[in-house]
Every structure is written in structure tokens, then in C-alpha cells.
């Protein structure tokens, strides 16, 4: 063969011309995108359905702690799972779809519960929240010791944006860990949360899943069928069947012990799980593997059931400095196979993708705090300035590129929560915004849509948990 | 300008090299103007995707323009012709969508194999049989070899060898330096040659032999 390119051009037949349907579709979808951009959602043309599900992302390890220099108190901020859009839920109202997200937060409701203080840890425990629809939120309270030294937790459910709440007990013995579990509610009636289960007060007996499919009224406790001694992070569910989780599993004998990251998937709502190990020996080259210590995948963002992007941060033990080095891992087949790519010296704290091309990560690159963005599906990353704050926690982004960053500033009274917002995928930022009351010792956020987010927070005095919203419609 | 049967200019009569960037920049303040970009290039992107994944092209072709619209404010206005940008988005969407072009390549291969036996059986002249079998067998072999390349190399070769982009345009589309693109195409071509040489001739020879045998039996 003289010229492979010429031959290739002959081999692959000419492409088909788009028919009327294809032309109509691109025009409608473009018109819809234009209308959305102009805040004309109420009048917009309905798009041709493209996917059965919205884009999803989740943050596996979204917890961090900061010590304020003034109060030396630990301020725990958790930014929770924030799907870009959800299915099986009530449709967003026209007003909520329109416009940019508000930077004004208001008190949407108050929960009174004895569960804001964990007796063992001595820390105020954040409540966990997941909002599967604009007015529907589940708030999981931390466990408290009740009669007979048993643990008891409650879940509160609102279906009117926080004005009224129903309280349901979780099975006795369920322990929601310090740091907060991250529930995942794929529909308004179905939730899954991973927890320890201690039928009688004592050491945990393993990893369990709590699931409900009737709006929290009843819960099923089932052991999570993962390798013994595994440490599983919070599952995230796309549907009432398909869920993912990251975890650590013991490294096989002969490999020096230690742990490996594993990607776990269920297709039957948690009854059975497949475990795909992500060995750190999968680094792109032997040289990189030799310098990559404990390169666990700890941040994962999935925009579909098949495609996920993850970050693994490790320490370059053979480097002159103990710089954090990062690998990008990806799967395009639902976690069955993974490929790794060295991306930088850095240490992104989290990762959030809101469509197939665009992702952002908040983290440190070259010893500065940056926002890393990609608009080409992770092929290359651009480091831009992060919003300024004393300390930045986590970031979540939703379609069409609305990102929310939570942070904290010391105010001489235990710290104060601040928010920054970006509407261009993390390139520019507005803020800070604060919650109307403070100081708050725990915060947990979830966004039902790109314009409707909720935050649960507790003041220092235990017994009260407050729900805040940036949606003008909920009060 | 026509490349591989694809008109590089749209129906507006403008030269994209001069006006794409202007339309995209103008569409930042006047979003409707982005429609011109879709009218101008949708057919080309659709053809490109339909070559790679067949009937599923509709999904990705329309999504390509929605993604492009949402990212237009980041468009590099110094790049007058936006086709590389659109090809890049389409290629990335193809990769991230999980849709496999391997099925399409397998279909090309099957079709070529079918034509070998059909045309071979219908032909009377042994030389004609051999020519046709050679040609169709080569198609099957190339499709087979092409499907064995990895995604990165296949993308590079596709854009240059099939879509007809220049090396510079393909490099822009894939977000690569020109040198990297050159290297990728060279490696892909080399791999194609390697993949074709040992098996291709043998398969062609086997096919020719088999059909000639059939022809001789028919003559008897």
C-alpha cells in the first residue's frame, strides 16, 4: 500500500446527509439553548429528549476541616452530592429554571432535634442533606444515644421547600458517622445511605446500606456485600437500581499490604455489588508509579452511568519535595475498565463535571489555590484563580456551568460561612455571600438544580438545625 | 474547496475563513447569530459523525452545536475557520458518549467481505475476479486494521485522512501541538502498515484463490 491515507479515504464511505429530522433537531436544541441563555425559560421551546437521565456528579470525599486561628475551633464544612439535574422528580418550575442562581440566602425552615451533638466525638455533627427536587429534601440527623445505650437517628423530609417537615426514625442501631454520611436520593421517594449498624452499642458490625423507596416512612437495612475490611464511601445513585461507590479494599497478599481504591457498582439497588480494583500500579509509566505513593482515587465525578472522571492525589516520595501529585482516571464503560493519566503536580480537593466536556476542580496547583477547569473532557486543564477566602472548602458545579464554593472566614467567634458563585464554569467568581445567622458550626449543602440550593447548618447550641435556601420561592 | 467530497464552505456563500469567527464573536451579545454557524457547518459535522458511528450521528451532531454555543465566549477569535473547533467538540463527544465506531468499522468489513463473494461469483473473467477481490479485500483489511488502532491514533488519522482536515486544523481540533499530531498520524500510519502487511496479503490471496476455484468449478 503506497498511501494509507488515500486508501483510508476510499475505504470509509461518504457520510450520510442529515435528513429533515436531524436539521429540525439541531435547530430546536440550539433555539432552546439560546432561549435558556436569555432567561426565557418560560417561553422556551421544549427540547427533543436526548437522554433518559440528567448528568450526575458526586463527590466521594467532600469533607474537610479547618481550624480558625481565633477560636481554634474546628469548623467542618461538607459539600454534598449535587446532581445537575434529576429524573423521576417533579419538574422544576419555570421561574426556578430561569436566571442565574441567587446569592442571597434566607432561612427556609428550622428543625428541632436533639441530634446535633455526637457524644463520642465531642464535635458538632453536620446533618446530611439530599434534595432530589426543588421542594423536596431529606435531612439525616446524626445518631444520638437513646435508651439501653442504643443509637438512634432520624430523617426529616420536607416536600414544600422547608416550611413543613415529617420526621421518621431510622432503624435503631444505625450510626451515621462523624463527618456526615452523604445520602443519595435518585427520586423524591427513594434514598440510599451507607452507615454503620450497631444493634447494640459497641463496635460496628460492618458496612450497611439503608434504603427507602417510600419517602422515608420505612427503611431497609442490608449488609453491603463488599470485600471484608473494605472501607466504602457514600454510594451515589442514578436510578433506583444503579449506584456507584468508591472504597478502599485490602491489597492482595504479595503486594506489600496496604490498600487499593476500588470502584463499586450495583445494578439492583444495593443488593449486590461488583468491585473493580484500581491498583496504583496502573499509573502511566513505571517511573511515575515509582514516585506515586498512595495514589488513591478519592474524587469522582460521573456525568452518566458509563462515564466517570476521577482524581487521585498522591505524594511524590522520590521527589525532592513532598509535593502532591495528581492522576486523572477515567472510565467510559461504567467502571469496568479504567485508564490513568498524569495531569500535573497539584492536589485538587474535589472534582465536578457538569457535562461531557466541562469539569472544574478546586485545589492547589503550584502551591497556590486555583480552580482547575477543562472544556475538552479532561484532555487539558487550565488553572485559574480561585475566589478569595480565608479557607475554601468544596465546590460543586451543575449544568450549565454554575459552580458554588463554600468557604470559611475567621470572625473571632468561631468562623463564618461564605459562598462564592460562578456562572461561567469557574472562570470568574462573585461573592462572598453569607448565611443570615451565624456563627454556624456545621454546614452541608445540596443543590436540586443550578438555581435552587439548600444548606443545613447548626448553631453551637445543640438541638436546632436550620435549613437555608437561595431560592426566592422557598421561605 | 472540496475535500473528500465535503464542501468546506456553507450555503451562505461566505468564506468561513473570514466570517466564522466574526459570527461567533457577534453571537456572544446576539445569540441568534450562532444559528448561522449551525446552518453553515451542521451537514459537515453530521457527515463526519455518520461515517464514524452511522445512524447514531444525530444525537451527537446536534449536541456538538449546543456545546459549541455554550462555549462560544471562549472561542479564539484569531481562528477564523471554526471547523477544527467543531470537529474537536464532535470528536470529544464521540469519545465521551460511549458510542463505539468499532461496530461501524465491522460493518464496513462485513460489507466488503460480502461483496467479495457476491461479485466474485457473478464475474466471468478470472482477472476481473482477482481485481475486484483485491479491491474489496483491501477494504476489509483496512477496516479491520483501522479498528485495531487506539482511539487517539484513530482520531488523528480520521481527521486527516478521512475528514480532510489539514494537519494544523486537526491539531487544533484535538487540542494537540502540531508536532504531536504529526507524530500521532505517523505512528497510526505505521501501525496500519504493520497491521496490513502480514495478514492482508494472505487473506487477499486466500480469497482470490477460493473464488478462482469456484469460477473454475463453474466453468467445468
XYZ file of C-alpha atoms in Angstrom:
695
model
C 0.000 0.000 0.000
C 1.530 3.267 -1.061
C -0.503 5.710 0.899
C -2.547 4.652 3.866
C -4.392 7.947 3.985
C -5.619 7.696 0.411
C -6.675 4.138 0.979
C -8.445 5.053 4.175
C -10.400 7.761 2.389
C -11.502 5.160 -0.138
C -12.401 2.575 2.453
C -14.642 4.692 4.639
C -17.751 5.551 2.618
C -19.068 9.064 2.403
C -21.150 10.113 5.341
C -24.876 10.486 5.060
C -26.524 13.836 4.621
C -28.628 14.987 7.555
C -32.306 14.479 6.920
C -35.102 16.843 7.884
C -35.399 15.336 11.335
C -31.739 15.942 12.057
C -31.943 19.513 10.836
C -35.047 20.173 12.874
C -33.426 18.715 15.930
C -30.316 20.845 15.844
C -32.382 23.949 15.225
C -34.725 23.177 18.107
C -31.924 22.348 20.504
C -29.995 25.429 19.570
C -33.095 27.568 19.906
C -33.644 26.054 23.320
C -30.106 26.818 24.389
C -30.452 30.388 23.148
C -33.745 30.785 24.961
C -32.302 29.430 28.161
C -29.450 31.825 27.947
C -31.781 34.729 27.558
C -33.660 33.742 30.663
C -36.708 32.970 28.604
C -37.282 29.550 30.081
C -40.973 30.137 30.478
C -41.388 30.609 26.764
C -38.777 28.273 25.551
C -39.240 25.563 23.000
C -39.218 22.127 24.576
C -36.051 20.302 23.574
C -36.070 16.994 21.812
C -35.296 14.446 24.532
C -31.705 13.381 24.254
C -31.082 11.356 27.325
C -33.176 9.465 29.706
C -31.252 10.898 32.622
C -29.614 14.081 33.542
C -25.968 14.487 34.179
C -24.877 13.434 37.590
C -21.816 14.025 39.595
C -20.820 13.225 43.067
C -18.116 13.981 45.430
C -16.855 10.971 47.253
C -14.768 12.629 49.850
C -16.291 16.014 50.326
C -15.381 16.649 53.870
C -12.660 18.831 55.192
C -11.897 20.606 58.390
C -10.299 23.898 59.122
C -9.081 25.386 62.307
C -9.659 29.028 62.742
C -6.762 30.821 64.321
C -9.003 32.843 66.571
C -11.202 30.284 68.185
C -9.088 27.225 67.451
C -12.374 25.563 66.871
C -12.859 23.009 64.201
C -15.228 24.195 61.580
C -16.497 21.402 59.497
C -17.837 22.099 56.084
C -19.233 19.476 53.882
C -20.375 19.942 50.368
C -22.594 17.135 49.377
C -23.667 15.415 46.234
C -25.166 17.826 43.818
C -26.672 16.307 40.719
C -27.020 18.693 37.840
C -30.487 17.532 37.056
C -32.586 14.751 38.359
C -35.116 12.446 36.918
C -38.058 10.829 38.467
C -38.640 14.044 40.295
C -41.024 16.861 39.878
C -40.078 19.203 37.099
C -38.517 22.499 38.003
C -40.863 25.426 37.819
C -40.368 27.921 35.061
C -39.246 30.597 37.461
C -36.647 28.403 39.055
C -35.173 27.430 35.722
C -34.809 30.999 34.663
C -31.981 33.278 35.544
C -28.820 32.995 37.489
C -28.696 31.486 40.938
C -29.319 33.926 43.710
C -26.503 34.832 46.057
C -28.979 35.739 48.764
C -29.635 33.031 51.287
C -32.591 33.009 53.606
C -33.831 30.809 56.382
C -36.248 28.306 54.867
C -37.044 26.202 57.911
C -35.963 25.131 61.371
C -35.576 21.587 62.614
C -35.589 20.955 66.315
C -33.811 17.783 67.271
C -31.520 16.525 69.975
C -29.195 15.101 67.383
C -26.734 17.861 66.734
C -24.057 16.647 69.109
C -22.202 13.398 68.892
C -21.367 12.117 72.370
C -18.294 10.180 71.336
C -16.548 12.571 69.047
C -17.235 15.661 71.040
C -17.890 17.524 67.828
C -20.967 19.025 66.492
C -22.144 16.775 63.778
C -23.352 18.121 60.490
C -26.650 16.859 59.321
C -26.573 15.301 55.896
C -28.886 16.577 53.198
C -30.017 15.498 49.771
C -32.598 17.382 47.759
C -33.873 15.319 44.829
C -36.273 18.028 43.667
C -36.827 21.730 44.068
C -39.030 21.494 47.152
C -38.063 18.041 48.382
C -35.182 17.496 50.775
C -34.107 14.697 53.059
C -32.094 15.714 56.122
C -30.358 12.936 58.023
C -29.564 13.766 61.605
C -26.582 12.342 63.426
C -27.075 9.465 65.778
C -27.747 10.000 69.437
C -27.657 7.564 72.299
C -31.079 6.565 73.485
C -32.356 4.058 75.986
C -30.324 0.886 76.515
C -27.287 2.624 75.007
C -28.669 2.108 71.536
C -28.097 4.590 68.786
C -30.974 6.365 67.175
C -31.086 8.540 64.085
C -33.867 10.404 62.376
C -34.522 11.579 58.884
C -36.571 14.682 58.224
C -38.370 15.099 54.951
C -39.845 18.260 53.517
C -41.885 18.452 50.345
C -42.608 22.167 50.457
C -39.165 23.710 50.471
C -38.664 23.505 54.225
C -41.897 25.001 55.523
C -43.131 21.719 56.993
C -41.307 18.553 57.898
C -42.115 14.936 58.565
C -39.804 13.082 60.937
C -39.130 9.372 60.504
C -36.882 7.232 62.719
C -34.126 5.214 61.134
C -33.770 1.648 62.402
C -32.365 1.548 65.908
C -28.634 0.914 65.907
C -27.843 2.854 62.769
C -24.789 5.026 63.254
C -24.214 7.953 60.984
C -20.539 8.712 61.271
C -18.907 11.875 62.421
C -18.229 13.907 59.344
C -21.578 13.100 57.931
C -22.764 10.468 55.578
C -23.768 11.583 52.147
C -27.137 10.216 51.194
C -28.195 9.810 47.611
C -31.823 10.183 46.611
C -32.381 9.425 42.924
C -36.101 10.176 43.171
C -38.348 12.047 45.566
C -39.300 8.767 47.268
C -36.078 6.755 47.160
C -32.877 7.287 49.120
C -29.802 5.267 49.947
C -27.249 5.999 52.646
C -24.316 3.981 53.883
C -23.904 3.650 57.619
C -22.516 1.541 60.384
C -25.046 -0.660 62.072
C -24.785 -1.353 65.738
C -27.782 -3.248 67.010
C -26.383 -2.868 70.482
C -23.920 -0.240 71.447
C -20.431 -1.443 70.630
C -18.087 -1.715 67.727
C -19.643 -1.503 64.278
C -20.505 -4.842 62.810
C -19.793 -3.916 59.200
C -20.882 -1.683 56.390
C -24.597 -1.462 55.821
C -26.925 0.251 53.456
C -30.108 1.943 54.452
C -32.645 2.281 51.691
C -36.139 3.605 51.387
C -38.490 3.678 48.448
C -41.500 5.165 50.173
C -40.361 8.636 51.035
C -38.598 7.733 54.270
C -41.531 6.089 56.012
C -39.830 2.703 56.043
C -36.193 1.714 55.777
C -34.397 -1.466 54.871
C -31.064 -2.318 56.452
C -28.861 -4.619 54.433
C -25.186 -5.526 54.667
C -23.133 -4.198 51.806
C -21.607 -7.150 50.007
C -18.068 -5.874 49.569
C -14.744 -7.499 50.474
C -14.105 -7.917 54.173
C -12.434 -4.964 55.847
C -13.376 -2.710 52.963
C -13.991 0.905 53.663
C -16.757 2.178 51.443
C -17.575 5.777 50.746
C -21.030 7.010 50.146
C -22.891 5.427 47.253
C -24.376 7.653 44.628
C -27.411 6.515 42.691
C -28.504 7.383 39.194
C -31.709 5.406 39.476
C -33.451 3.166 41.978
C -31.253 0.412 40.563
C -27.863 1.751 39.517
C -25.496 3.185 42.113
C -21.754 3.706 42.366
C -19.412 3.956 45.318
C -15.717 4.302 45.901
C -13.967 2.422 48.619
C -10.700 1.050 49.869
C -10.102 -2.666 49.729
C -7.142 -4.584 51.143
C -4.382 -5.023 48.611
C -3.869 -8.666 47.643
C -1.192 -10.506 49.579
C 2.212 -10.315 47.971
C 1.877 -6.685 47.026
C 3.208 -5.334 50.266
C -0.059 -4.913 52.043
C -1.908 -1.668 52.304
C -4.975 -0.608 50.444
C -6.225 -0.041 46.959
C -9.028 2.070 45.680
C -11.981 0.140 44.364
C -14.891 1.227 42.250
C -18.132 -0.450 43.201
C -21.318 -0.648 41.262
C -24.739 -2.100 41.892
C -27.459 -2.638 39.324
C -30.060 -3.863 41.786
C -30.404 -1.041 44.328
C -27.651 -2.285 46.573
C -28.454 -5.975 46.807
C -25.230 -6.970 45.069
C -22.088 -5.073 44.151
C -19.301 -5.567 41.689
C -15.875 -4.434 42.861
C -13.320 -3.181 40.357
C -9.898 -2.586 41.877
C -7.984 0.477 40.772
C -4.421 -0.508 41.570
C -1.910 2.263 41.759
C 0.361 0.213 39.564
C -1.847 1.368 36.751
C -0.001 4.648 36.537
C 1.095 5.557 33.032
C 4.720 4.577 33.409
C 6.985 2.760 35.774
C 8.788 5.973 36.614
C 5.577 7.652 37.622
C 4.449 4.617 39.525
C 7.687 4.678 41.466
C 7.036 8.220 42.577
C 3.382 7.813 43.217
C 2.619 6.787 46.717
C -0.864 6.107 47.938
C -2.394 7.395 44.766
C -5.907 6.623 45.761
C -8.820 7.800 43.706
C -10.713 9.950 46.115
C -12.693 12.281 43.904
C -15.023 11.050 41.274
C -17.500 12.799 39.043
C -19.859 10.883 36.806
C -21.865 12.582 34.104
C -23.562 9.398 33.016
C -23.886 5.798 34.079
C -20.958 4.905 31.858
C -18.573 7.812 32.104
C -16.734 8.979 35.184
C -13.662 11.061 35.742
C -11.651 10.734 38.920
C -8.689 12.318 40.606
C -6.111 10.500 42.648
C -3.728 12.540 44.714
C -0.509 11.058 45.969
C 2.815 12.090 47.334
C 5.883 12.047 45.149
C 8.064 10.195 47.617
C 11.120 10.270 45.415
C 10.796 13.902 44.570
C 12.909 16.461 46.350
C 9.849 17.880 47.987
C 6.790 16.069 49.148
C 4.643 17.659 46.563
C 1.230 16.313 45.953
C 0.960 14.801 42.530
C -2.231 14.005 40.738
C -3.501 11.471 38.274
C -6.662 11.655 36.281
C -8.537 8.372 35.980
C -11.425 7.780 33.669
C -13.866 5.123 32.643
C -16.197 5.125 29.687
C -17.794 1.772 30.320
C -19.416 2.081 33.692
C -16.292 1.309 35.689
C -15.296 -1.965 34.086
C -12.059 -0.561 32.688
C -10.064 2.478 33.719
C -7.229 4.456 32.233
C -4.929 6.774 34.102
C -3.172 9.901 33.004
C -0.665 12.046 34.794
C -2.034 15.576 34.807
C 0.084 17.820 36.961
C 1.779 18.415 40.169
C -1.067 19.567 42.245
C -3.701 18.409 44.589
C -7.262 19.068 43.600
C -9.597 18.858 46.563
C -12.573 17.807 44.541
C -13.883 17.404 41.046
C -17.158 18.331 39.463
C -18.211 17.687 35.866
C -21.483 19.032 34.537
C -21.433 17.737 31.001
C -19.254 15.548 28.834
C -16.677 18.243 28.218
C -16.653 20.624 31.128
C -15.312 19.974 34.581
C -13.857 22.072 37.360
C -11.819 21.233 40.407
C -10.836 23.303 43.364
C -7.353 22.641 44.504
C -3.752 23.525 44.804
C -1.527 23.762 41.844
C 1.999 25.060 42.119
C 1.405 25.840 45.781
C -1.469 28.226 45.139
C -5.169 27.739 45.385
C -6.621 27.518 41.941
C -9.676 26.422 40.124
C -8.758 23.885 37.511
C -11.081 23.813 34.524
C -11.270 21.727 31.415
C -13.515 22.216 28.440
C -12.201 19.257 26.488
C -13.131 16.305 28.616
C -10.003 16.352 30.727
C -7.549 16.364 27.837
C -6.027 19.503 29.246
C -6.580 21.572 32.377
C -6.357 25.288 32.877
C -5.547 26.789 36.241
C -7.351 29.997 37.100
C -7.631 31.992 40.278
C -9.921 30.730 42.976
C -12.268 33.051 44.815
C -10.525 34.670 47.743
C -11.296 33.479 51.184
C -9.515 32.542 54.356
C -10.186 28.935 53.643
C -12.097 27.263 50.869
C -13.888 24.029 51.315
C -15.548 22.327 48.425
C -17.005 23.215 45.085
C -19.864 21.791 43.143
C -20.875 22.620 39.588
C -24.078 21.965 37.700
C -25.221 22.471 34.182
C -24.788 24.947 32.545
C -21.600 25.709 34.424
C -22.919 27.145 37.665
C -20.396 26.492 40.416
C -20.791 27.070 44.128
C -17.871 27.234 46.504
C -18.271 27.131 50.254
C -15.595 28.548 52.459
C -14.992 29.908 55.885
C -13.526 33.034 57.327
C -12.463 33.596 60.888
C -14.597 36.264 62.544
C -13.414 35.972 66.100
C -16.403 33.930 67.052
C -15.805 30.502 65.677
C -15.818 31.214 61.980
C -18.361 32.253 59.436
C -19.544 30.525 56.299
C -19.126 32.251 52.965
C -20.252 31.289 49.489
C -18.885 32.202 46.102
C -20.717 31.626 42.856
C -19.562 31.262 39.290
C -21.833 31.139 36.277
C -19.095 30.533 33.721
C -17.775 27.204 34.873
C -15.359 28.512 37.474
C -13.551 31.126 35.444
C -14.909 34.171 37.258
C -16.495 34.452 40.674
C -18.920 36.633 42.562
C -19.323 36.838 46.292
C -18.903 36.341 49.110
C -22.397 35.711 50.388
C -23.102 34.658 53.916
C -25.908 32.954 55.733
C -28.126 35.366 57.644
C -27.325 33.862 61.035
C -24.013 32.837 62.442
C -21.703 31.564 63.611
C -22.540 28.083 62.489
C -20.551 25.039 63.339
C -21.663 22.677 60.662
C -22.806 23.067 57.146
C -23.999 20.734 54.486
C -25.237 21.762 51.066
C -27.143 20.225 48.214
C -28.498 21.738 45.046
C -31.710 20.480 43.492
C -30.988 22.486 40.354
C -28.411 25.047 39.329
C -30.602 27.782 40.812
C -32.026 26.080 43.888
C -29.629 25.057 46.623
C -30.188 24.229 50.253
C -27.838 24.314 53.208
C -28.331 22.759 56.607
C -26.378 24.237 59.463
C -26.356 24.069 63.203
C -25.546 26.797 65.666
C -23.229 25.997 68.512
C -26.085 25.242 70.836
C -27.249 21.720 70.064
C -30.849 20.973 69.385
C -31.566 23.167 66.413
C -30.739 22.653 62.788
C -31.555 25.313 60.265
C -32.301 24.962 56.602
C -31.287 27.783 54.295
C -32.104 28.240 50.648
C -31.090 30.573 47.874
C -34.373 30.045 46.071
C -36.706 33.029 46.316
C -39.637 30.627 46.176
C -38.898 28.802 49.404
C -39.407 30.557 52.674
C -12.834 23.933 -1.838
C -13.897 20.322 -1.763
C -12.248 17.821 0.498
C -13.207 14.200 0.172
C -16.491 15.270 -1.268
C -17.227 17.582 1.587
C -17.706 21.207 0.822
C -15.717 23.281 3.209
C -17.921 26.302 2.664
C -21.513 26.583 3.664
C -24.590 27.678 1.906
C -24.240 31.316 2.736
C -21.651 31.923 0.094
C -19.307 33.449 2.637
C -15.830 32.135 3.118
C -15.759 30.568 6.568
C -12.133 31.514 6.971
C -13.236 35.108 7.103
C -16.620 35.032 8.742
C -16.919 32.168 11.252
C -15.041 33.990 13.958
C -16.983 37.178 13.330
C -20.299 35.374 13.698
C -19.207 33.594 16.848
C -17.910 36.757 18.449
C -21.078 38.599 17.481
C -23.211 35.792 18.880
C -21.873 36.416 22.367
C -24.033 39.525 22.536
C -26.567 38.387 19.954
C -27.044 34.628 20.495
C -29.276 34.204 17.454
C -26.305 34.774 15.218
C -24.891 31.451 16.282
C -27.570 29.867 14.131
C -25.505 30.839 11.109
C -22.702 28.602 12.343
C -25.066 25.651 12.616
C -26.564 26.264 9.177
C -23.108 26.521 7.722
C -21.428 23.500 9.283
C -24.050 21.113 10.629
C -24.146 18.996 7.491
C -20.381 18.537 7.512
C -20.225 17.574 11.167
C -23.192 15.262 10.690
C -21.463 13.551 7.776
C -18.293 13.179 9.793
C -20.135 11.558 12.683
C -22.287 9.382 10.446
C -19.131 7.991 8.880
C -17.879 7.090 12.297
C -20.978 5.847 14.094
C -23.726 5.650 11.498
C -27.315 6.301 12.477
C -26.414 7.466 15.962
C -24.830 10.575 14.496
C -27.957 12.645 15.008
C -27.588 12.728 18.785
C -24.019 13.879 18.768
C -24.248 16.201 15.791
C -26.927 18.338 17.414
C -25.202 18.180 20.767
C -21.991 19.376 19.151
C -23.635 22.664 18.247
C -25.307 23.106 21.613
C -21.975 22.585 23.353
C -20.300 24.933 20.892
C -22.950 27.557 21.557
C -22.443 27.326 25.308
C -18.699 27.628 24.923
C -18.649 30.300 22.261
C -17.463 33.028 24.601
C -14.207 31.108 24.964
C -13.721 30.800 21.213
C -10.365 32.016 19.974
C -11.362 34.756 17.555
C -7.988 34.609 15.868
C -9.075 31.285 14.391
C -11.274 32.427 11.565
C -12.423 29.000 10.471
C -14.346 27.300 13.232
C -14.479 23.849 11.648
C -11.499 22.469 13.616
C -13.187 23.658 16.800
C -16.421 21.892 15.849
C -14.596 18.725 14.826
C -12.836 18.755 18.166
C -16.083 19.054 20.097
C -17.700 16.338 17.994
C -14.730 14.025 18.472
C -14.681 14.557 22.218
C -18.409 13.958 22.430
C -17.944 10.800 20.429
C -15.309 9.597 22.859
C -17.239 10.509 25.960
C -20.592 9.241 24.780
C -19.515 5.642 24.912
C -20.695 5.116 21.362
C -18.395 2.831 19.557
C -17.336 3.259 15.991
C -15.990 -0.266 16.022
C -19.418 -1.560 15.087
C -19.407 0.707 12.066
C -15.950 -0.433 11.036
C -17.035 -4.044 11.453
C -19.997 -3.302 9.203
C -17.677 -1.911 6.523
C -15.605 -5.048 6.809
C -18.607 -7.356 6.567
C -19.968 -5.458 3.590
C -16.629 -5.704 1.837
C -16.457 -9.426 2.507
C -19.986 -9.886 1.215
C -19.107 -8.023 -1.967
C -16.057 -10.204 -2.477
C -18.118 -13.357 -2.597
C -21.078 -11.847 -4.491
C -19.075 -10.100 -7.177
C -16.632 -12.945 -7.390
C -19.372 -15.423 -8.005
C -21.013 -13.203 -10.624
C -17.894 -12.410 -12.621
C -16.871 -14.482 -15.579
C -13.356 -13.296 -16.156
C -10.712 -14.571 -13.773
C -8.681 -11.358 -13.999
C -11.755 -9.289 -13.228
C -12.483 -11.522 -10.285
C -8.989 -11.023 -8.991
C -9.177 -7.243 -9.356
C -12.470 -6.998 -7.552
C -11.410 -9.332 -4.838
C -8.202 -7.418 -4.395
C -10.075 -4.157 -4.021
C -12.739 -5.411 -1.665
C -10.313 -7.454 0.328
C -8.215 -4.377 0.790
C -11.284 -2.554 2.091
C -11.937 -5.313 4.583
C -8.332 -5.398 5.678
C -8.069 -1.659 6.122
C -11.299 -1.510 8.083
C -10.043 -4.340 10.262
C -6.656 -2.724 10.788
C -8.187 0.698 11.425
C -10.408 -0.749 14.121
C -7.340 -2.064 15.909
C -5.824 1.378 16.418
C -6.420 3.039 19.746
C -8.800 5.960 19.987
C -6.172 8.684 19.968
C -4.491 7.441 16.843
C -7.754 6.683 15.112
C -8.995 10.210 15.837
C -5.866 11.745 14.387
C -5.921 9.597 11.294
C -9.653 10.091 10.799
C -9.480 13.851 10.860
C -6.541 13.997 8.489
C -7.193 11.011 6.278
C -10.961 10.894 6.094
C -12.400 14.237 7.165
C -9.764 16.015 5.136
C -8.548 18.489 7.729
C -5.067 19.834 7.362
C -2.554 18.797 9.987
C -2.836 22.229 11.552
C -6.627 22.039 11.652
C -6.589 18.523 13.071
C -4.124 19.611 15.741
C -6.466 22.454 16.684
C -9.415 20.089 16.742
C -7.750 17.635 19.070
C -6.062 20.246 21.221
C -2.617 18.972 20.304
C 0.541 20.649 19.219
C 1.310 20.311 15.547
C 4.288 18.121 16.372
C 2.219 15.770 18.488
C -0.387 15.500 15.769
C 2.272 14.748 13.173
C 3.722 12.135 15.452
C 0.328 10.550 16.116
C -0.569 10.368 12.444
C 2.817 8.935 11.580
C 2.530 6.300 14.262
C -1.004 5.469 13.177
C 0.056 5.097 9.557
C 2.961 2.961 10.579
C 0.684 0.803 12.697
C -1.733 0.487 9.784
C 1.060 -0.670 7.540
C 2.203 -3.183 10.108
C -1.296 -4.460 10.622
C -1.970 -4.775 6.931
C 1.191 -6.374 5.681
C 1.236 -9.788 7.296
C -2.434 -10.651 7.208
C -3.726 -8.549 4.348
C -1.856 -10.249 1.572
C -2.542 -13.663 2.959
C -6.255 -13.014 3.288
C -6.414 -11.481 -0.156
C -4.547 -14.406 -1.580
C -6.823 -16.854 0.180
C -9.927 -15.021 -1.040
C -8.673 -14.812 -4.605
C -7.745 -18.461 -4.580
C -11.099 -19.509 -3.191
C -13.107 -17.526 -5.722
C -10.957 -18.584 -8.638
C -11.551 -22.164 -7.545
C -15.282 -21.520 -7.548
C -15.074 -19.927 -11.004
C -13.151 -22.880 -12.350
C -15.673 -25.297 -10.902
C -18.478 -23.310 -12.544
C -16.692 -23.385 -15.879
C -16.348 -27.145 -15.621
